[in-house]
Short mmCIF file of C-alpha atoms and ligand atoms in Angstrom, two decimals:
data_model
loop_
_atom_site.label_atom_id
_atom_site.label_comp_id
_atom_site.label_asym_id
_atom_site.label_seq_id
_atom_site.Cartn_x
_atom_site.Cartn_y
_atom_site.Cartn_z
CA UNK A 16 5.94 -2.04 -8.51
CA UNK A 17 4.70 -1.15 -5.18
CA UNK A 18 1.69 1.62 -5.10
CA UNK A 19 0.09 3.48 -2.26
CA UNK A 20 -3.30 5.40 -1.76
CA UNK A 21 -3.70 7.18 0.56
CA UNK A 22 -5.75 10.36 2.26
CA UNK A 23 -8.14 11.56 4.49
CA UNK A 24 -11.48 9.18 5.11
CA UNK A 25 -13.64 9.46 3.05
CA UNK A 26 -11.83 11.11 0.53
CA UNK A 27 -11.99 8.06 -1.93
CA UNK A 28 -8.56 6.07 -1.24
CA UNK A 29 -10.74 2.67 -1.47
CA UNK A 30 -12.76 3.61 -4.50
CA UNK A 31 -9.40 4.32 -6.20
CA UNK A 32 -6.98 1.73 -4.90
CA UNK A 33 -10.49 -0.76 -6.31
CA UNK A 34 -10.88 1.12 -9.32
CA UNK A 35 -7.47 1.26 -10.17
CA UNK A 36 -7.00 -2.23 -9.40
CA UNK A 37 -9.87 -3.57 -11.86
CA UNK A 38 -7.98 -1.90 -14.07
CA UNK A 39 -5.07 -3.88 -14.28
CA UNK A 40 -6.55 -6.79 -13.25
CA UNK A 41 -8.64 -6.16 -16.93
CA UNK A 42 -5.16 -6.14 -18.34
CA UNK A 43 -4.19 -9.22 -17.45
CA UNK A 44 -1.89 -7.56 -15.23
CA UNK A 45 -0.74 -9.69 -12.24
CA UNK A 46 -1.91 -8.12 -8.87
CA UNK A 47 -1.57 -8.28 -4.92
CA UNK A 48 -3.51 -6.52 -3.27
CA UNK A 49 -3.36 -5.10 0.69
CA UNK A 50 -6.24 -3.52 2.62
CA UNK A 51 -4.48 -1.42 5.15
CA UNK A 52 -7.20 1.21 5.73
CA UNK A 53 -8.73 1.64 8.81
CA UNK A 54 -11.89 0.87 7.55
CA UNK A 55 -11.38 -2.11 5.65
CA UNK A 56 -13.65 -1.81 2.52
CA UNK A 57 -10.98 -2.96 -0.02
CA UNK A 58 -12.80 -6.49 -0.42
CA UNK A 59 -16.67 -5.07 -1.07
CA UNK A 60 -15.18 -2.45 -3.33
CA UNK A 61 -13.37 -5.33 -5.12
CA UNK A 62 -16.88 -7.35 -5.51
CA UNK A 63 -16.90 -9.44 -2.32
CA UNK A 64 -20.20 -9.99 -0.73
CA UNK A 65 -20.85 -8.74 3.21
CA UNK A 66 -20.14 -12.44 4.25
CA UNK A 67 -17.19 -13.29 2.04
CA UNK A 68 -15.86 -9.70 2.89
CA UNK A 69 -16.15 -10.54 6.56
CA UNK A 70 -14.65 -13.73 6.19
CA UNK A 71 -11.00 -12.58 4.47
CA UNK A 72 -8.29 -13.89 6.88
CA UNK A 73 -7.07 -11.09 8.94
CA UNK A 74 -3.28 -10.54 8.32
CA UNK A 75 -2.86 -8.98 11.89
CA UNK A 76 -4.18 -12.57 13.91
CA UNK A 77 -1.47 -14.60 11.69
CA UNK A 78 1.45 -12.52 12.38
CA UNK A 79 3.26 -15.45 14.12
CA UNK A 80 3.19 -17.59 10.62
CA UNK A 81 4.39 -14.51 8.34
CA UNK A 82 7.10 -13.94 10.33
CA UNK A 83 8.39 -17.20 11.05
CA UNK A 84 7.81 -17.58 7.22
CA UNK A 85 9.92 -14.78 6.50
CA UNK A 86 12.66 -14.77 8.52
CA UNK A 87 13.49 -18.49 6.94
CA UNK A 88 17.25 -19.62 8.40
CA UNK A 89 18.06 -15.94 8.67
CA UNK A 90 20.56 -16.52 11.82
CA UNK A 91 20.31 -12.83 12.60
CA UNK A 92 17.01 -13.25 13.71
CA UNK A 93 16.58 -15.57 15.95
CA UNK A 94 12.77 -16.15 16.53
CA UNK A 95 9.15 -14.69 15.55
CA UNK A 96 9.19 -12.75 18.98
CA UNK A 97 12.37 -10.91 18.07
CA UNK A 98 10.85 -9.77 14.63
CA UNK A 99 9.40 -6.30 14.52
CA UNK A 100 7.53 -4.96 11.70
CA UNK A 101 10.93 -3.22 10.57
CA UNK A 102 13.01 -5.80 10.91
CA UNK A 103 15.08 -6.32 7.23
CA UNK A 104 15.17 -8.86 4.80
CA UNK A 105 18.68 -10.65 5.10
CA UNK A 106 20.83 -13.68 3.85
CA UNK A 107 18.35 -16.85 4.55
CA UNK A 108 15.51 -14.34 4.54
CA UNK A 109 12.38 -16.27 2.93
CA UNK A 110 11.25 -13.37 0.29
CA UNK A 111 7.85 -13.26 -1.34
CA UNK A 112 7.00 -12.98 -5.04
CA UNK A 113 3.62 -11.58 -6.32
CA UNK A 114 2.88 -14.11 -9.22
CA UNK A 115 4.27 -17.75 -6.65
CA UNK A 116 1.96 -19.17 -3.79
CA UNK A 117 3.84 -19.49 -0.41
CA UNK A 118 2.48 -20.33 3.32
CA UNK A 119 1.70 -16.35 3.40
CA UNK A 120 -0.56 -16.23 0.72
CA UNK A 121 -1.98 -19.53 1.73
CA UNK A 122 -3.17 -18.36 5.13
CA UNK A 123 -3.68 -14.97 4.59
CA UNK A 124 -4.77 -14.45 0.80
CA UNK A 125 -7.91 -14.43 -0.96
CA UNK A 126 -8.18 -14.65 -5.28
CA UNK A 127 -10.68 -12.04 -6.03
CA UNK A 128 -12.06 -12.99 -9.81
CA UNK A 129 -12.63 -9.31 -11.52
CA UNK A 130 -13.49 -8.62 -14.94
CA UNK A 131 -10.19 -9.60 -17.23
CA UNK A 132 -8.64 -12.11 -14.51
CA UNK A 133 -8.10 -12.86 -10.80
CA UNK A 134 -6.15 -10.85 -8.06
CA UNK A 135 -5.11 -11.69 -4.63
CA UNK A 136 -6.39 -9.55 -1.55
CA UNK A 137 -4.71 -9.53 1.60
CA UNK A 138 -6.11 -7.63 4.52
CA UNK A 139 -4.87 -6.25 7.78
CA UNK A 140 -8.35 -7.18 9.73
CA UNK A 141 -10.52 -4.97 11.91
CA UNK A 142 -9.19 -1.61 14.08
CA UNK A 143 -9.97 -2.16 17.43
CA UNK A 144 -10.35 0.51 19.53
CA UNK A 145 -7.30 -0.71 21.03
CA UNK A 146 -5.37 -1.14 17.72
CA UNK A 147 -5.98 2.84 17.65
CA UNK A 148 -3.56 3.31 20.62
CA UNK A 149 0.31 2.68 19.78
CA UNK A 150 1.76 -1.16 19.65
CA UNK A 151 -1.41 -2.71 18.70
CA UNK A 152 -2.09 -0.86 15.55
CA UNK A 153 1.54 -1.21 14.54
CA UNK A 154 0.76 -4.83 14.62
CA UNK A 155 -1.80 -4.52 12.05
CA UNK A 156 -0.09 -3.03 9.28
CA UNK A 157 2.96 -4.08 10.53
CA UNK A 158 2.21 -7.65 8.80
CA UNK A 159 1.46 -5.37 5.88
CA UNK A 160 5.32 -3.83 6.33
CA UNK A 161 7.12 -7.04 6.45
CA UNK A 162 5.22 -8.06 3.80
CA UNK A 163 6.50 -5.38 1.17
CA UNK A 164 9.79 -5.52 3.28
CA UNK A 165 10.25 -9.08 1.89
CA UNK A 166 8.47 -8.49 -1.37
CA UNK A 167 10.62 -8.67 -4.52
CA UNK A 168 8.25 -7.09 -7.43
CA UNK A 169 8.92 -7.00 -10.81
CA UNK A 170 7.96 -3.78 -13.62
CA UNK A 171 5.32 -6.15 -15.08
CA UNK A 172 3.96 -6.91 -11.40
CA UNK A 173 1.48 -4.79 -8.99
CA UNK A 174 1.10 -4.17 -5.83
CA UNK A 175 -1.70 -1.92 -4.36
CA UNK A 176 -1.76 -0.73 -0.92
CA UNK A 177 -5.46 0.92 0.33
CA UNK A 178 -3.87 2.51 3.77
CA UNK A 179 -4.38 5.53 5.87
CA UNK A 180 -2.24 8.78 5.65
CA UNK A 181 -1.74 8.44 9.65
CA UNK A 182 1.55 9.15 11.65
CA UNK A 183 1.85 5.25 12.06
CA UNK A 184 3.03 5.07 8.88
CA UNK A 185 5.40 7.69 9.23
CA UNK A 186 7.09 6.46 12.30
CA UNK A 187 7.47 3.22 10.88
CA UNK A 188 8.99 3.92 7.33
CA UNK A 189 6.13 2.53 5.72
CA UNK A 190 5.17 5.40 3.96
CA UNK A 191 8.26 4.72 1.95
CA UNK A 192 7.84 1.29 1.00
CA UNK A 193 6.35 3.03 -2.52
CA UNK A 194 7.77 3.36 -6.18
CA UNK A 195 4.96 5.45 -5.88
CA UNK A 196 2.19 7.19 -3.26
CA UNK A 197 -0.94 8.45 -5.08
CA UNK A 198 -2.71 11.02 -2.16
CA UNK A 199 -6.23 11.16 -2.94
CA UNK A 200 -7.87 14.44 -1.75
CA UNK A 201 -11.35 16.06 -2.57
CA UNK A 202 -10.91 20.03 -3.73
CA UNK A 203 -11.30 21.09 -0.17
CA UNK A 204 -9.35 22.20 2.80
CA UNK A 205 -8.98 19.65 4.60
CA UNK A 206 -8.14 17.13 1.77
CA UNK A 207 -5.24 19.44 0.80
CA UNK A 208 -4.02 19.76 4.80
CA UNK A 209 -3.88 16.22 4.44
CA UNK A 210 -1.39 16.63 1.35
CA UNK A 211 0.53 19.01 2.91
CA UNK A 212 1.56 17.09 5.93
CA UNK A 213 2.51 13.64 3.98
CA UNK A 214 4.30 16.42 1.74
CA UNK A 215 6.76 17.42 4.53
CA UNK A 216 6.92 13.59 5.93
CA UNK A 217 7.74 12.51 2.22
CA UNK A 218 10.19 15.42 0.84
CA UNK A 219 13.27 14.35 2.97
CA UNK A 220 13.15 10.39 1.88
CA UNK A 221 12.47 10.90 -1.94
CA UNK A 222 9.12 9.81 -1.89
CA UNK A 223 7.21 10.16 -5.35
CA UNK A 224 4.54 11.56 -4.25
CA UNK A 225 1.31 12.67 -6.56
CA UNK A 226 -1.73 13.67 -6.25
CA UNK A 227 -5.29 12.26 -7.78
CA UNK A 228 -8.08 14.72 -7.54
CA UNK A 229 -11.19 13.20 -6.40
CA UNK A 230 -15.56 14.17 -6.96
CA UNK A 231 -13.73 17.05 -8.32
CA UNK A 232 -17.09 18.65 -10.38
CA UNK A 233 -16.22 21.57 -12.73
CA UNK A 234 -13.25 24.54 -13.40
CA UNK A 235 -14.09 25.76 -9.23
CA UNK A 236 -12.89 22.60 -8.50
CA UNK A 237 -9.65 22.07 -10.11
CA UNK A 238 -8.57 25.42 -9.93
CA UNK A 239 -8.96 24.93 -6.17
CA UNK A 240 -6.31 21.92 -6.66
CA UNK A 241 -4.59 23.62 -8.99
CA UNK A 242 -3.64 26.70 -7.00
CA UNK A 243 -2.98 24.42 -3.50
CA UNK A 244 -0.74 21.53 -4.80
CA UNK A 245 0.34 22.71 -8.22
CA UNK A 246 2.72 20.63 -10.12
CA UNK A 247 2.01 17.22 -7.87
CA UNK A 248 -1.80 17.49 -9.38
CA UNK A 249 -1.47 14.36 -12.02
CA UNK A 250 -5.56 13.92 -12.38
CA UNK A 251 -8.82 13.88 -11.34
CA UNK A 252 -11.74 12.19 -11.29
CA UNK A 253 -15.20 13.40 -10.92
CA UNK A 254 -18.01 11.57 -9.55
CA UNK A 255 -18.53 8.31 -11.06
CA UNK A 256 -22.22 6.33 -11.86
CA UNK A 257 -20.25 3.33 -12.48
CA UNK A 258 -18.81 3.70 -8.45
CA UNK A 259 -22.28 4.39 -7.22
CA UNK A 260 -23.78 1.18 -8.93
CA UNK A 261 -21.00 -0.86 -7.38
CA UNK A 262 -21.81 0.42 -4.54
CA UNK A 263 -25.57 -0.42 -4.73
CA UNK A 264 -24.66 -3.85 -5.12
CA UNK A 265 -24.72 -3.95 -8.68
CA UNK A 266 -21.49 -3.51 -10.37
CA UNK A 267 -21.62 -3.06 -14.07
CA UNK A 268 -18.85 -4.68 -16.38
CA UNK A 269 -15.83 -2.91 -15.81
CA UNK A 270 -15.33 -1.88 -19.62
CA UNK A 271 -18.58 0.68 -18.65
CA UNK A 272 -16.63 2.66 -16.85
CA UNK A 273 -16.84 6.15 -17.65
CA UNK A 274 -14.25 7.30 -20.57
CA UNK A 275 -12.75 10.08 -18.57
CA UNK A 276 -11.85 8.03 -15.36
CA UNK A 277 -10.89 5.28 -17.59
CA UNK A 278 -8.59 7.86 -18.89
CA UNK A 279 -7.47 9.19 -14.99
CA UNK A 280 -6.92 5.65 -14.65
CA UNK A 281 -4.41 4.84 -17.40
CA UNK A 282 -2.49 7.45 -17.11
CA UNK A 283 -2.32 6.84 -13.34
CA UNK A 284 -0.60 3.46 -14.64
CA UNK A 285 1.87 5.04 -16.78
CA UNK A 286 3.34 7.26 -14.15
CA UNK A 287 3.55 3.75 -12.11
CA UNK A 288 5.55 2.30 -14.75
CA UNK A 289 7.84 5.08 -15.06
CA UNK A 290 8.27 5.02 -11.71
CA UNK A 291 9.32 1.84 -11.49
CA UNK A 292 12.29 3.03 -13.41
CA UNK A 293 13.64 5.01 -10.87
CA UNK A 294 13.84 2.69 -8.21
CA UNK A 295 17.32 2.39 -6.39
CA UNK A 296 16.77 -0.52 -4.15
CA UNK A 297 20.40 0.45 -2.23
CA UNK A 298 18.43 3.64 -1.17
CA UNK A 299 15.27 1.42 -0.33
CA UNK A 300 17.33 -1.09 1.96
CA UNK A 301 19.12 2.19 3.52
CA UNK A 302 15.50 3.45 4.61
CA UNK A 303 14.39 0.23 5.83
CA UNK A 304 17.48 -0.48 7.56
CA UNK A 305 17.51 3.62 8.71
CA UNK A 306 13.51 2.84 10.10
CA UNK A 307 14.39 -0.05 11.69
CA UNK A 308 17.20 1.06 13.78
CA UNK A 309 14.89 4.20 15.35
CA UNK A 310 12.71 1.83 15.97
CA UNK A 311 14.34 -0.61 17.24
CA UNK A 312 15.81 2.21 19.60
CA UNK A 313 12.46 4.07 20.37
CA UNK A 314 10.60 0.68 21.50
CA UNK A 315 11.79 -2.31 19.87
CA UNK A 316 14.78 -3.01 22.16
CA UNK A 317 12.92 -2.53 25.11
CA UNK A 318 10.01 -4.64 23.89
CA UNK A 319 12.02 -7.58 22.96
CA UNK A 320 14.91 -7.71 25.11
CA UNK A 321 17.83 -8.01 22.40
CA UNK A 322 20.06 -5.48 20.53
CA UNK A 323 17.40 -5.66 16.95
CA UNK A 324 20.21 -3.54 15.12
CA UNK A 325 22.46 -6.67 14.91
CA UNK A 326 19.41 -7.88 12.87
CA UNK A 327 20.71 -5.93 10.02
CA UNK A 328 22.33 -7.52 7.68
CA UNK A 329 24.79 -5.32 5.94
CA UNK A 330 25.82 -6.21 2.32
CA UNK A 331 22.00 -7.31 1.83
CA UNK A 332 19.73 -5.50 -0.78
CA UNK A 333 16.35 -6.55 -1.87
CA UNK A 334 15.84 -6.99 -6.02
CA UNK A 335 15.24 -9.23 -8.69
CA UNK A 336 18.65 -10.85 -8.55
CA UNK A 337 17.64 -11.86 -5.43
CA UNK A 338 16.69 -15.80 -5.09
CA UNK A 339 14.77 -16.47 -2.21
CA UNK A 340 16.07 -20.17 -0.29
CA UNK A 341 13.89 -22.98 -0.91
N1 LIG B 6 -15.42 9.29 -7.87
C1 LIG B 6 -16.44 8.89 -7.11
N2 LIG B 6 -17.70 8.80 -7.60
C2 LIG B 6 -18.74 8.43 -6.84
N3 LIG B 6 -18.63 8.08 -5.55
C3 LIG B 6 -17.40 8.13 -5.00
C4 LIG B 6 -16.25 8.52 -5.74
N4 LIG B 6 -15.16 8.45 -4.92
C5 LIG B 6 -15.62 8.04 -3.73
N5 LIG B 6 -16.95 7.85 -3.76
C6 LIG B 6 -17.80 7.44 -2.63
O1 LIG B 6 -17.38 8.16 -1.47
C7 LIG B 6 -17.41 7.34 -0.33
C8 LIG B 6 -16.05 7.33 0.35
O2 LIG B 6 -15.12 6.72 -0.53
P1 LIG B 6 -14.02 5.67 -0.02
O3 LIG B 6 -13.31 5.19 -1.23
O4 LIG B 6 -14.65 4.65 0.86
O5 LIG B 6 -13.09 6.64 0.84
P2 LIG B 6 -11.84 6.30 1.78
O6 LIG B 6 -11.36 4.91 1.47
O7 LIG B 6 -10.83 7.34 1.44
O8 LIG B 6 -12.31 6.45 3.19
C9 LIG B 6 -17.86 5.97 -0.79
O9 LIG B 6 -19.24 5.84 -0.57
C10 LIG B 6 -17.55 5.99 -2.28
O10 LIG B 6 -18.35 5.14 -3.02
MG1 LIG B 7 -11.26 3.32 2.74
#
């Protein structure tokens, strides 16, 4: 299943997405993970030292490779520079799996060892200033995009996406790349606006959208929540001496955690696994082939200098059934 975090900085998306990620990882639980944040932290909340952090391949410089990886003998697209981040899976596509190793993973992956087993990190690489304006930042998680767009995931299989709540994501279509979007948001104002506007992106494309309370501290706090999202309130979590070690450097074994985010955290799994349940994969390829199309329409066209619709191919749908060409 494919997961989301996301919320205002600073809000605790990272903390979470790492958090939430250790704990599957404990499990045994196969896991790729995708730092898509704009300030990439995913790796040092996952364990990774300032140098090994700031040496994880950047996703966004190796674009070339994943798409020319992806798009395989697809002969509706016809080269790297005619792939936008929208562009759809299709017969001859080269899809990804989370448990295999494939040229992607190879260039762009790194195994993180947690406590429990190993998990694979990709990461878009550093915002530029520039990546902050329109086509560059698409670029970044873009590779992210194609990514999930070729991704087939099983229920037994995670995949956790630390990303921003921005309007990138919502004029791409990849907010709805999700089985399911947990919105972090801290009891205050601004962490609920932040709710409120994914809310009205989200409501007309069926995204499962729920929301995980964060340094919530006492009854103020969640009746705050409470009152301003109501039923979309799954949990919170309240601040954490096992997250503020970590973050001194000294991360204690992961079975320390406290009880009651333990608790936040495995019940955060079980709505991911139901989830998974109600997937309709006809409705997913309909929203990636819907995304693509304004896209390709808005900018992509232009850009490129061919007709990307005919890139669609029609009777194609992602899913397990699915076997990717050699
Ligand atoms: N539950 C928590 N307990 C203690 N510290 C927390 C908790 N959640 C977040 N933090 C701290 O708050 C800061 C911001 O969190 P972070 O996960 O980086 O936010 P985001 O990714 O949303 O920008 C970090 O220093 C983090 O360690
Ligand atoms: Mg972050």
């Amino acid at each position: 299943m494919k997961i989301a975090f996301v919320g205002k900085g600073g809000s605790g998306k990272t903390t979470l997405s790492s958090l939430f990620i250790r704990s599957l990882a404990a499990t045994g639980a196969p896991v790729l993970a995708f730092d898509a944040d704009i300030n990439q932290h995913l790796g040092t909340a996952l364990g990774l030292d300032d140098a090994e952090a700031a040496a994880l391949p950047a996703m966004g410089d190796r674009l070339p490779l994943i798409k020319d990886h992806l798009r395989g003998s697809n002969p509706r697209i016809a080269s790297a520079e005619t792939m936008i981040k929208t562009t759809p899976p299709g017969e001859g596509s080269r899809l990804l799996r989370v448990r295999e190793s494939n040229p992607v993973y190879d260039a762009c992956a790194k195994t993180v060892e947690l406590d429990g087993g190993a998990v694979r990190l990709m990461v878009t690489g550093r915002f530029s200033d520039a990546d902050l304006g329109v086509a560059c930042y698409h670029s970044k998680t873009g590779a992210v995009e194609l990514c999930l767009n070729h991704l087939v995931d099983g229920p037994d299989e995670y995949v956790v996406v630390d990303m921003t709540a921005g309007s990138d994501s919502f004029a791409s279509g990849l907010f709805t790349r999700f089985d399911i979007t947990f919105l972090v948001a801290e009891p205050t104002r601004r962490g609920v606006s932040v709710y409120r506007q994914y809310k009205d992106y989200a409501r007309d494309f069926g995204v499962e959208l729920r929301v995980v309370g964060n340094k919530v501290q006492g009854h103020d706090d969640l009746d705050f929540l409470r009152a301003e999202v109501g039923d979309d309130l799954l949990v919170t979590v309240g601040h954490s001496d096992w997250v503020r070690a970590m973050e001194k450097g000294r991360p204690p074994r992961f079975d320390l955690l406290e009880d009651a985010n333990r608790h936040a955290l495995d019940l955060m799994r079980t709505v991911v696994d139901s989830a998974y349940e109600q997937r309709d994969m006809e409705r997913y390829m309909r929203q990636m082939v819907h995304f693509h199309v304004k896209n390709a329409e808005s900018w992509g066209n232009e850009r490129t200098g061919v007709d990307l619709a005919a890139q669609v191919d029609p009777g194609f749908v992602l899913g397990e059934s699915v076997t990717a060409p050699a």
